[in-house]
Short mmCIF file of C-alpha atoms and ligand atoms in Angstrom, two decimals:
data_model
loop_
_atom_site.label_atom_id
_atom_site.label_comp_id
_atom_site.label_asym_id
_atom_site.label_seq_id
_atom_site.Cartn_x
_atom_site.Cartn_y
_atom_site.Cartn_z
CA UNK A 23 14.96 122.06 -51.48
CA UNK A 24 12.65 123.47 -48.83
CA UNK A 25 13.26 122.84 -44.93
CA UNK A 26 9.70 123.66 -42.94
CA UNK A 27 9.90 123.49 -39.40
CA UNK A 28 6.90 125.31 -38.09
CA UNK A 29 5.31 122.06 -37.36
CA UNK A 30 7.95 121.19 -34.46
CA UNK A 31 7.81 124.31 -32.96
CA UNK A 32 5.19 124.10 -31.09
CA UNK A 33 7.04 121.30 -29.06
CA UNK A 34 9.48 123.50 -27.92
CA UNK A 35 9.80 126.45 -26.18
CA UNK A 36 9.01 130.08 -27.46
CA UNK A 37 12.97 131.01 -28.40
CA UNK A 38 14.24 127.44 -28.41
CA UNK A 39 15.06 127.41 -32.01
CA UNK A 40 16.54 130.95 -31.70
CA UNK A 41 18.49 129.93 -28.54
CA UNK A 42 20.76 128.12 -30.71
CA UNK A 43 21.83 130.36 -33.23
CA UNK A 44 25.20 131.25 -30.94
CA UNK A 45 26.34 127.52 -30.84
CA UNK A 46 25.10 126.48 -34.69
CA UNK A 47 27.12 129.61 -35.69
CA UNK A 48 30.42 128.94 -33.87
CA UNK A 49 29.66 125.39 -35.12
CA UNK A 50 29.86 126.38 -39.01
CA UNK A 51 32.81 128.68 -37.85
CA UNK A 52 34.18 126.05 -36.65
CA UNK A 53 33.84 123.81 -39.17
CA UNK A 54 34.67 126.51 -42.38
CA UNK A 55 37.79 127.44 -39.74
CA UNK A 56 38.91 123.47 -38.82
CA UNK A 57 38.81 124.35 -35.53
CA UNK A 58 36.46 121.60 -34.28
CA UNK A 59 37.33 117.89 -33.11
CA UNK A 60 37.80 116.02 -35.60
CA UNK A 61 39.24 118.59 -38.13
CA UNK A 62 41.22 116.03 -40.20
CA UNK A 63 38.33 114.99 -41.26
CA UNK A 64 36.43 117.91 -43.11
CA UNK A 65 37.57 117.07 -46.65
CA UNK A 66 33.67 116.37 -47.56
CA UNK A 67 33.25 120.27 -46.52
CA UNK A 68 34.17 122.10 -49.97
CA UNK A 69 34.43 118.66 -51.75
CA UNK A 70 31.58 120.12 -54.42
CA UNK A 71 33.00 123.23 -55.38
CA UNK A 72 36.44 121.67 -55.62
CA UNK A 73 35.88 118.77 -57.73
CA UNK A 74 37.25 119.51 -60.86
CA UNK A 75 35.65 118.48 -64.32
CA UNK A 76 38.72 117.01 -65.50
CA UNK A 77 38.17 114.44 -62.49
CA UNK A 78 34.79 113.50 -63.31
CA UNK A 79 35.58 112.95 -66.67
CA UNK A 80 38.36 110.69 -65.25
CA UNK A 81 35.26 108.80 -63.03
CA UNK A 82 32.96 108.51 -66.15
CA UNK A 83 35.92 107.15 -68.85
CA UNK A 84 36.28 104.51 -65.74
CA UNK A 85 32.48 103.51 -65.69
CA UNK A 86 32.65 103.52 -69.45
CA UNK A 87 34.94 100.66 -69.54
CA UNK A 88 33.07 98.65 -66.79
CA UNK A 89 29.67 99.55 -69.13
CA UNK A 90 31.25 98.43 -71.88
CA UNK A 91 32.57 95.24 -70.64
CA UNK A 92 30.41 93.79 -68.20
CA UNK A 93 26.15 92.54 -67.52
CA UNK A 94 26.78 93.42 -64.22
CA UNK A 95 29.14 95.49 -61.60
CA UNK A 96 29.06 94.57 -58.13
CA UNK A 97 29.88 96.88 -55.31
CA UNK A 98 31.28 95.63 -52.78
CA UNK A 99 31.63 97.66 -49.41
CA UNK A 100 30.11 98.01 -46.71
CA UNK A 101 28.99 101.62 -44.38
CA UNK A 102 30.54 104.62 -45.69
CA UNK A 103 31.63 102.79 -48.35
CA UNK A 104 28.38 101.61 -49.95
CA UNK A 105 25.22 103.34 -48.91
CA UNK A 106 25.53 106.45 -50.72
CA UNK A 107 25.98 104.83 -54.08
CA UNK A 108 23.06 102.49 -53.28
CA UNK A 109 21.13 105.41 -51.42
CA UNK A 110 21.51 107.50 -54.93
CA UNK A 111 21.11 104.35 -57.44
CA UNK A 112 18.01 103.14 -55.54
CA UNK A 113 16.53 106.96 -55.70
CA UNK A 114 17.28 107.71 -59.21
CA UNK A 115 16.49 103.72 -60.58
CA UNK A 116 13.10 102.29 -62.31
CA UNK A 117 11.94 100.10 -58.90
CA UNK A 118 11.68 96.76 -61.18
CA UNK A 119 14.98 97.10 -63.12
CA UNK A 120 17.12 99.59 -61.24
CA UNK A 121 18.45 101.14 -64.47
CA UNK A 122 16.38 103.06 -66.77
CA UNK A 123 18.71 102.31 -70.29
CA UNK A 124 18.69 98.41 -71.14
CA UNK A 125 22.38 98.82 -71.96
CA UNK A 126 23.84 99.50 -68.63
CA UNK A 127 24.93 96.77 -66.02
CA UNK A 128 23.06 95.98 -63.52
CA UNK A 129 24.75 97.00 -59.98
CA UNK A 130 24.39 95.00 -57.15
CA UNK A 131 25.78 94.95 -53.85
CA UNK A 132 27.89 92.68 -51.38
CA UNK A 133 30.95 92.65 -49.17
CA UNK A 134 28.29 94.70 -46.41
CA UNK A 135 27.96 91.35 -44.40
CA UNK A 136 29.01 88.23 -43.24
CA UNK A 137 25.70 85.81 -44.92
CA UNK A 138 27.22 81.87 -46.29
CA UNK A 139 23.61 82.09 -48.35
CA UNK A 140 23.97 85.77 -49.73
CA UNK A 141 27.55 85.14 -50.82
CA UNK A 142 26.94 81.77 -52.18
CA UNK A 143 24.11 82.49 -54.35
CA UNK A 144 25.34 85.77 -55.35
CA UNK A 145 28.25 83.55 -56.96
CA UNK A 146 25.22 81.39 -58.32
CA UNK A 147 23.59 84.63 -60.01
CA UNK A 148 27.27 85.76 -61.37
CA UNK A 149 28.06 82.33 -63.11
CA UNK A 150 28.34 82.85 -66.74
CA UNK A 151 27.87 86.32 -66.88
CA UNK A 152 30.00 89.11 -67.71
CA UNK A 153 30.66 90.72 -64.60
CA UNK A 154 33.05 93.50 -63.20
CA UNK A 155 33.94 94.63 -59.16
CA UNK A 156 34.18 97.09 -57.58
CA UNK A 157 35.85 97.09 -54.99
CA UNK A 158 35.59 99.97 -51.86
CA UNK A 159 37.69 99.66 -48.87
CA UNK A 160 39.14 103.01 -47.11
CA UNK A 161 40.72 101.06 -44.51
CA UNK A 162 41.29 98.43 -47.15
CA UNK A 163 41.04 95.72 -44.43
CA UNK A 164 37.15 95.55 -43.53
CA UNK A 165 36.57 91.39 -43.07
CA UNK A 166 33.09 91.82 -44.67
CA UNK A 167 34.20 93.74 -47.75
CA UNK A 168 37.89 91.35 -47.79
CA UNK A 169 36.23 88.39 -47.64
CA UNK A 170 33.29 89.08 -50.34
CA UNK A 171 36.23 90.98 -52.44
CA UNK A 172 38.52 87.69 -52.08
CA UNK A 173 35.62 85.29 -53.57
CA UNK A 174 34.78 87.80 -55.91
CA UNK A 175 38.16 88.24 -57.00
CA UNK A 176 38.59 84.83 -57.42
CA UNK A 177 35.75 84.22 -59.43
CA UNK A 178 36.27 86.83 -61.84
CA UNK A 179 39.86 85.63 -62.71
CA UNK A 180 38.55 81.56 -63.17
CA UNK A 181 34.73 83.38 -65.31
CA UNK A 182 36.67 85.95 -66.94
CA UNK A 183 40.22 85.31 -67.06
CA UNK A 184 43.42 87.68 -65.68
CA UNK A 185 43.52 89.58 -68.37
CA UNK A 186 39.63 90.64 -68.65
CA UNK A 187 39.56 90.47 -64.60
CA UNK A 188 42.54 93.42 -64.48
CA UNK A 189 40.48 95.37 -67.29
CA UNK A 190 37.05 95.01 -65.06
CA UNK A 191 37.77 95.15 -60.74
CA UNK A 192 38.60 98.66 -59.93
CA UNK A 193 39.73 99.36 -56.27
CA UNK A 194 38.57 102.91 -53.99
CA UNK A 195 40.63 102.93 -51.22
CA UNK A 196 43.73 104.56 -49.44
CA UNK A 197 46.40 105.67 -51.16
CA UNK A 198 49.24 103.51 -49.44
CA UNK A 199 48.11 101.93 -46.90
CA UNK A 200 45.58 98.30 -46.65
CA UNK A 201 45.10 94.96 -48.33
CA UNK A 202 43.36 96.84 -51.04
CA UNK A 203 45.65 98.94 -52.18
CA UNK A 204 48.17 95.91 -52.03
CA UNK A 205 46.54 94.23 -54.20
CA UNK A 206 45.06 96.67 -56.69
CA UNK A 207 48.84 97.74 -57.54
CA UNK A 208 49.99 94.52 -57.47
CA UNK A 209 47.03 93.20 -59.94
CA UNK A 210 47.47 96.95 -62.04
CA UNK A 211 44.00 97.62 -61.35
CA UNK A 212 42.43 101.04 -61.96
CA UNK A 213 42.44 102.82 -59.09
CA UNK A 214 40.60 105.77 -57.18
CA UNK A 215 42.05 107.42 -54.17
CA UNK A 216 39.43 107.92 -51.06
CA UNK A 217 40.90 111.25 -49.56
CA UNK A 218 42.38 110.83 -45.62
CA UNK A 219 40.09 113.80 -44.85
CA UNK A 220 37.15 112.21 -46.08
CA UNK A 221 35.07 109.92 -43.38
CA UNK A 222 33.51 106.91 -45.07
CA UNK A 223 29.85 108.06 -43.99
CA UNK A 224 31.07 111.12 -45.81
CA UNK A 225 32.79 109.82 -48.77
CA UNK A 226 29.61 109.51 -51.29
CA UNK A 227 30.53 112.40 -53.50
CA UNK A 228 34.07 111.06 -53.96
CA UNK A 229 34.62 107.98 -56.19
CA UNK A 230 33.59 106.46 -53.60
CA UNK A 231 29.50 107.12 -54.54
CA UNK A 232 30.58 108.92 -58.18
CA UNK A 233 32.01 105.95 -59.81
CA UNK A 234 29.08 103.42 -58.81
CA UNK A 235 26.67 106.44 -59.73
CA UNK A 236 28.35 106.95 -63.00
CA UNK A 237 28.44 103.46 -64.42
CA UNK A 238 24.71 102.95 -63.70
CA UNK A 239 23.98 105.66 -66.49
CA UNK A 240 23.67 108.51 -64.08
CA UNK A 241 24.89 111.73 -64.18
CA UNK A 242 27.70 113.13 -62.06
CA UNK A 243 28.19 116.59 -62.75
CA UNK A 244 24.63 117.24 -61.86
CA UNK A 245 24.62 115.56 -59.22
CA UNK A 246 27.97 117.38 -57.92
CA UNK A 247 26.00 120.45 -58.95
CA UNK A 248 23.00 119.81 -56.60
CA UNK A 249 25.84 119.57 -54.00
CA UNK A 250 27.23 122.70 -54.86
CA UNK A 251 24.71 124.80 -55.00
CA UNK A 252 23.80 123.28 -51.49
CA UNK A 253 27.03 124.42 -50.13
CA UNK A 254 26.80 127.85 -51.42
CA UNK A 255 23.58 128.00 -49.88
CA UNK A 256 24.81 126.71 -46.57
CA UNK A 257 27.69 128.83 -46.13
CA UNK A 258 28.98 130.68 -43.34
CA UNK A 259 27.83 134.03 -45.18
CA UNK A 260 24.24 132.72 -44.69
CA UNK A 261 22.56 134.11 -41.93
CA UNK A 262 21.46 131.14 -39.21
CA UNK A 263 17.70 132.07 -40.28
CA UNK A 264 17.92 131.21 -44.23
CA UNK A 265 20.13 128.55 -44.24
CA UNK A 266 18.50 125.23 -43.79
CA UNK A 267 21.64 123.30 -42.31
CA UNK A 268 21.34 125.81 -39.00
CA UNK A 269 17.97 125.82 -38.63
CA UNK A 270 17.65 121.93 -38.95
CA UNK A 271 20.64 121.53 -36.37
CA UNK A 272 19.04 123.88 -34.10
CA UNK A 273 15.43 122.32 -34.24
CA UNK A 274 17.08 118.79 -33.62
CA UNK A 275 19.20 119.89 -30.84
CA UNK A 276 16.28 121.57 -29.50
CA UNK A 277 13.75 119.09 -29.41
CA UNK A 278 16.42 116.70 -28.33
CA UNK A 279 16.76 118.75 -24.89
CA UNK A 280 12.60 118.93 -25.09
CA UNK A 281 12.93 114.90 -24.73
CA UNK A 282 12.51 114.12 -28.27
CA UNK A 283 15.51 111.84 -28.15
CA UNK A 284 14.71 109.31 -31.32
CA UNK A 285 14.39 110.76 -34.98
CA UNK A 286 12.10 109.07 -37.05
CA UNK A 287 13.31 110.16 -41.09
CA UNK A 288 10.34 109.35 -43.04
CA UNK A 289 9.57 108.77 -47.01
CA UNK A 290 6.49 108.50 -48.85
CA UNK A 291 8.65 107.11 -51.77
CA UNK A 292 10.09 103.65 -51.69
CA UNK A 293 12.61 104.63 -54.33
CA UNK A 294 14.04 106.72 -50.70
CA UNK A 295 13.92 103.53 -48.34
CA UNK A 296 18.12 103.18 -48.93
CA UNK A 297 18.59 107.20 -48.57
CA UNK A 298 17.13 106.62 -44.87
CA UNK A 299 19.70 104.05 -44.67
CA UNK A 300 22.45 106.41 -45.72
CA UNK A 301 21.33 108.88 -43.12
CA UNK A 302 20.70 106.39 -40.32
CA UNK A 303 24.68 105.47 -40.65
CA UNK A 304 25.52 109.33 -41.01
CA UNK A 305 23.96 110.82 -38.42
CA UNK A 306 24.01 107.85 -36.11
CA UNK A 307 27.91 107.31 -36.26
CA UNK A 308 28.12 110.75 -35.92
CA UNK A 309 26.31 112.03 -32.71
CA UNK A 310 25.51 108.71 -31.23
CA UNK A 311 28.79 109.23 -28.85
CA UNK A 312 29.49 110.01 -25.05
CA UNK A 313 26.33 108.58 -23.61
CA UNK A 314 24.37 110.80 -26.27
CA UNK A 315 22.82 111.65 -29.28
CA UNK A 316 19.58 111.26 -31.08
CA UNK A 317 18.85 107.85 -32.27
CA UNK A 318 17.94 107.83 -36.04
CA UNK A 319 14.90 105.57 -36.91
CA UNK A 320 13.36 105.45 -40.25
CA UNK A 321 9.97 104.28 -41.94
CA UNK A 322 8.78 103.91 -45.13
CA UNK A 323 5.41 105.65 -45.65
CA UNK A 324 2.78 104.34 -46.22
CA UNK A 325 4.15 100.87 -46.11
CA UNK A 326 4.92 100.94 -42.33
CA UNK A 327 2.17 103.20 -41.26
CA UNK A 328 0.46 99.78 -41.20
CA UNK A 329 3.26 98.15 -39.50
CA UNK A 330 4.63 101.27 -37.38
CA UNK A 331 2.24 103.84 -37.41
CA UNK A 332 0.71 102.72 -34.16
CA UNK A 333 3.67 103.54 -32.24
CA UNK A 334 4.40 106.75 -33.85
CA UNK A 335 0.71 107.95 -32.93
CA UNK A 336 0.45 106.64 -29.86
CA UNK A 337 3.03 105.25 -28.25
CA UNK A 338 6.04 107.17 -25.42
CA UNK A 339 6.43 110.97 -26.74
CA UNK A 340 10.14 110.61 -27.13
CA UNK A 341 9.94 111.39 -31.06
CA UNK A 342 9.96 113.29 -33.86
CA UNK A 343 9.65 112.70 -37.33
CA UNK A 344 11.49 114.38 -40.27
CA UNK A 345 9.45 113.89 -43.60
CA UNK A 346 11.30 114.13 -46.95
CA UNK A 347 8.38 115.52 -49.36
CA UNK A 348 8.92 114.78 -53.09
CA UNK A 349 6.72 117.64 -54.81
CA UNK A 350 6.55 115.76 -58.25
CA UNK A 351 6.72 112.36 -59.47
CA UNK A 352 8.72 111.34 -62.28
CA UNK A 353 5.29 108.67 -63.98
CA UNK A 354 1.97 109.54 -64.85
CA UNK A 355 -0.68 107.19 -63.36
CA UNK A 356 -4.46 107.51 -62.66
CA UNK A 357 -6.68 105.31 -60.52
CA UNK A 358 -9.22 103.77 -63.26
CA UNK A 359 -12.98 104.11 -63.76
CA UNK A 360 -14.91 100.71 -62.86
CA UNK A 361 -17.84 100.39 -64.23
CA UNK A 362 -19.10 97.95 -61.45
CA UNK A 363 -17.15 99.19 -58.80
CA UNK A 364 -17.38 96.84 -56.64
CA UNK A 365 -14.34 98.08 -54.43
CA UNK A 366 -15.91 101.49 -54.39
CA UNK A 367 -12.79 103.16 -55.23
CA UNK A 368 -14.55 105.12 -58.18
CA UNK A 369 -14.80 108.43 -56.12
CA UNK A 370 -10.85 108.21 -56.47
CA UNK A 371 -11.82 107.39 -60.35
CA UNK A 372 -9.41 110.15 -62.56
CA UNK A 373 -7.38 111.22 -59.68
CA UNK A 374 -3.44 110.93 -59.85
CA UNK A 375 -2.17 108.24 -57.45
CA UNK A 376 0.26 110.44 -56.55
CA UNK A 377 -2.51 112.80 -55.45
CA UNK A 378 -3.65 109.97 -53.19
CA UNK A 379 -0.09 109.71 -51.66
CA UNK A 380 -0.14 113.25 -50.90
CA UNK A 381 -3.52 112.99 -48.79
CA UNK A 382 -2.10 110.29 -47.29
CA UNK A 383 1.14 112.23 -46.21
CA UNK A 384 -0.88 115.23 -45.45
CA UNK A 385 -3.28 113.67 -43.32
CA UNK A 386 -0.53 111.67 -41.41
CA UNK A 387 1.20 115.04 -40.64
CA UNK A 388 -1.82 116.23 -39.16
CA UNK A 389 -2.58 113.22 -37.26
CA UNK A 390 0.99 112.95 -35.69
CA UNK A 391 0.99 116.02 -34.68
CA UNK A 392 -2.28 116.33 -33.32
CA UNK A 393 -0.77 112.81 -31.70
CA UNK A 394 2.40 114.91 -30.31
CA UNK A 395 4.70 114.05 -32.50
CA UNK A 396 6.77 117.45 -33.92
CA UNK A 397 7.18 117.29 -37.65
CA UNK A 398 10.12 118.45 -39.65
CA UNK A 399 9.45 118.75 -43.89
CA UNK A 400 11.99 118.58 -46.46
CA UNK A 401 10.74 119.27 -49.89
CA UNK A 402 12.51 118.25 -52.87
CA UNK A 403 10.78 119.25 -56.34
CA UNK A 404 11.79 115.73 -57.85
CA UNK A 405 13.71 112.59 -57.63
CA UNK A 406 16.92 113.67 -60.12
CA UNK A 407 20.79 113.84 -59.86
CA UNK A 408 20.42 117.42 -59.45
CA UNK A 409 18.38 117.37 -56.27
CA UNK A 410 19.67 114.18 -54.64
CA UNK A 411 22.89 116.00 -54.73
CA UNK A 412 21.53 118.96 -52.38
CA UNK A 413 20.11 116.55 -50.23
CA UNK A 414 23.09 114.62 -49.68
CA UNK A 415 24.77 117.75 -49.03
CA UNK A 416 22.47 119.37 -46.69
CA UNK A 417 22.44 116.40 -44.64
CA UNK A 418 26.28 116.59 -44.40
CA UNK A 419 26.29 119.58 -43.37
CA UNK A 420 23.60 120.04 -40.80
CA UNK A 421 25.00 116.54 -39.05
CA UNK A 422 28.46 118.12 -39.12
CA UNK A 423 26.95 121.13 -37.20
CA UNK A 424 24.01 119.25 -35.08
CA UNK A 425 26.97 116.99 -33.66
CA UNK A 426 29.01 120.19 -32.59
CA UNK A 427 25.93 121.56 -31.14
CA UNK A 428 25.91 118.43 -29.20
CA UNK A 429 29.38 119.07 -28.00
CA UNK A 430 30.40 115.37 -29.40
CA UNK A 431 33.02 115.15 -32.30
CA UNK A 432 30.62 114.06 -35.19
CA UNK A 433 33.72 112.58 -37.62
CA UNK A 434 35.04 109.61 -34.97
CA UNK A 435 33.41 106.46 -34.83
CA UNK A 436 35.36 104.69 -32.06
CA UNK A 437 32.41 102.28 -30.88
CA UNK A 438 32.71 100.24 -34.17
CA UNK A 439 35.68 99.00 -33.17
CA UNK A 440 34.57 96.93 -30.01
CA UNK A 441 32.42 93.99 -31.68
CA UNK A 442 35.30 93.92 -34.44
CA UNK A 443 37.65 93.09 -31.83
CA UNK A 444 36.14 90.88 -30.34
CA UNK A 445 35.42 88.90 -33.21
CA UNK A 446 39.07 88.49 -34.45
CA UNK A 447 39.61 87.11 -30.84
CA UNK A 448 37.12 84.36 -30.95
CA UNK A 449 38.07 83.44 -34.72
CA UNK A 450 42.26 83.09 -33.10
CA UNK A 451 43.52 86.53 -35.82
CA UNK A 452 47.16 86.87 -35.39
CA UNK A 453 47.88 89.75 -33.03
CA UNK A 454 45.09 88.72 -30.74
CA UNK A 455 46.18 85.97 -28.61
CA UNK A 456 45.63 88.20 -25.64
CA UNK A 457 41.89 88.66 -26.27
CA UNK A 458 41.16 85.56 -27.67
CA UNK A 459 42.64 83.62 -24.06
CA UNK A 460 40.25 86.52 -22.41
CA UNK A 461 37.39 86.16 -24.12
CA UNK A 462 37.29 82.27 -24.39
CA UNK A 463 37.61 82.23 -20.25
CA UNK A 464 34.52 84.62 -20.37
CA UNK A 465 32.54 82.34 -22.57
CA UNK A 466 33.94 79.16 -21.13
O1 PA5 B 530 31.78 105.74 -41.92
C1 PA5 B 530 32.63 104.90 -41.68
O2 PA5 B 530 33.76 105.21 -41.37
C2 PA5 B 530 32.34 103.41 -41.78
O3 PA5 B 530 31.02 103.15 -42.08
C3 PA5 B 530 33.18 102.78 -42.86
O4 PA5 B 530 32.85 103.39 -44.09
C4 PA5 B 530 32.93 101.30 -42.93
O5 PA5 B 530 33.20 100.70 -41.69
C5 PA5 B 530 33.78 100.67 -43.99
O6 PA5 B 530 35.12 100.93 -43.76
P1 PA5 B 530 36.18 100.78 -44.90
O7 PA5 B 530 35.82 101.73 -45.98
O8 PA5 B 530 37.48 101.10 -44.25
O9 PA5 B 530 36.13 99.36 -45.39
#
């Protein structure tokens, strides 16, 4: 992986970058030290290089038995507890059939929202087919993910039996505490334990991400690896100029102070449209706190330069866009000769169309930037376990330090709670009598 950021710097001042390197360094001090806010929650720090073999084995004999028995495993989860896994399945899958072998189950997801129609004909597509669950919860209490989990359940039990149902939900969650966990030991499901130290929007190389990862046919250990070698590359012994996670804080935090307030992650790849969802939750629960932060936007290139890519070149100079570059495809495909040619595409006759994507990416940098908009490049050689594992990490870690930079504590996510409240008032929860009589007399 390859950070570039000589085409922001121009939108900043001379030493802006360098300005930073005190605060990004007490930051991964800080951080290596747990000496920041939030310092229960750093397990996702060293979680690479700890992760033991014997563990993943443990992850892979558990997708094994879900492969074996079922068409289909559904997810269900919701924030931290889903996009990774979808964010790596979507990167790594064939775009028409999401798993490359024939012989794995199809994943899908649910439990990440509240939709009558998405539940009810996700139960239509399940009918009659071998299906297993799994079932994510660190709180163990999420509505969304309780409710989906509770039909799901349900449906699995009357399809499938108790018997087969026990053999095919597995539950991620807390170790004690939540409905979840209630249940899973109560049913004897297999279990996985999401660590106390580990934030959901962290969690995707625990079991949390592995086990979904795993029983689509992928493969773990390189993916861990990827991660790995991005933390040893990252770490505190890396001086702020080589390692990408500092200089990609400091860039951010600088061009955030030069007015750049919204960050635009880009793609040129579909297969990348859920990793900009992954990041949009981790970097936007993270900094997006005290009355500040950057606010993460994403596009899908070239799809939404026709939808988007007015604004971006033209529009209020309060962004800047961070591309992530894949240097090779994983297909071989050539525009065709035409004899007639009556599109007049044959001057593009031979060429790769991957080539064509490239002009395309390399002619929106330069017009974006020409159009004021500082660009940020992250180049990935290809679209494998191995290097979607360094990406996940390096976005871990540069959030962890771009937040402290900030001066917010990136691993508390206290606004979520407000619309949940307020919802268990107007639907009468136990517990909430207070709220409910307050909110009805604002509505009323
Ligand atoms: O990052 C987070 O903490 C959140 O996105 C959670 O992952 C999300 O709200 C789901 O919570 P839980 O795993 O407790 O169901």
């Amino acid at each position: 992986m390859k950070l570039d950021i000589t085409k922001a710097l121009q939108f900043v001042d001379a030493n802006a970058v360098q300005a930073f390197e005190p605060a990004v360094n007490d930051a991964n001090k800080a951080l290596e030290e747990g000496t920041c806010p939030g310092n229960d929650f750093l397990g996702w720090m060293h979680l690479p290089s700890q992760i033991t073999e014997e563990f993943l084995d443990e992850i892979n004999a558990c997708a094994a038995v879900l492969r074996d028995n079922c068409e289909a495993v559904v997810v269900a989860g919701i924030g931290g507890s889903y996009l990774g896994a979808r964010a790596v399945l979507e990167a790594l899958g064939d775009t028409f059939g999401w798993l490359k072998p024939s012989d794995y189950p199809r994943i899908l997801f649910a439990g990440n929202n509240i939709s009558e129609d998405y539940l009810a004909e996700l139960i239509d597509y399940l009918k009659g087919k071998k299906f297993g669950v799994i079932n994510i919860s660190k709180s163990g209490t999420t509505t969304e993910t309780a409710i989906t989990f509770r039909l799901l359940k349900k449906l699995c039990e009357d399809e499938r039996g108790k018997e087969m149902a026990k053999k095919v939900i597995v539950a991620i969650t807390d170790a004690k505490k939540g409905a979840a966990r209630t249940t899973a030991d109560k049913e004897g499901y297999k279990s996985f334990i999401i660590p106390d130290n580990v934030g959901g929007r962290f969690s995707v190389l625990t079991p949390v991400g592995l086990l979904p990862i795993a029983c689509a046919g992928y493969d773990i250990k390189a993916l861990v690896k990827g991660a790995k070698d991005m933390e040893e590359a990252t770490g505190l012994n890396i001086p702020f100029a080589d390692n990408p996670c500092s200089q990609y804080a400091a860039i951010r935090n600088a061009l955030y102070n030069a007015g750049k307030k919204i960050e635009i992650l880009v793609n040129f790849q579909p297969k990348l449209h859920y990793m900009n969802e992954w990041w949009k939750q981790l970097y936007g629960e993270s900094e997006g706190k005290d009355k500040k932060g950057i606010f993460p936007a994403a596009v899908d290139f070239s799809t939404d330069l026709h939808s988007m890519g007015q604004w971006i070149q033209d529009g209020e100079r309060t962004i800047f866009e961070t591309v992530i570059s894949v240097d090779n495809v994983n297909h071989t495909l050539a525009v065709p000769t035409d004899e007639e040619n009556l599109d007049g595409l044959n001057f593009l006759a031979g060429k790769r169309i991957d080539e064509v994507n490239k002009m395309a990416e390399l002619g929106t940098q330069i017009a974006h930037v020409d159009g004021g908009v500082p660009n940020i490049r992250i180049c990935i050689d290809k679209l494998d376990e191995y290097n979607i594992g360094q990406l996940i990490y390096f976005f871990e870690k540069a959030c962890g330090v771009s937040g402290l930079v900030l001066k917010v504590n990136p691993f508390n996510q206290p606004g979520v709670e407000d619309y949940k409240r307020n919802m268990f008032a107007l639907l009468d929860k136990p517990g909430y009598e207070a709220e409910s009589k307050a909110i009805k007399a604002r509505l009323a």
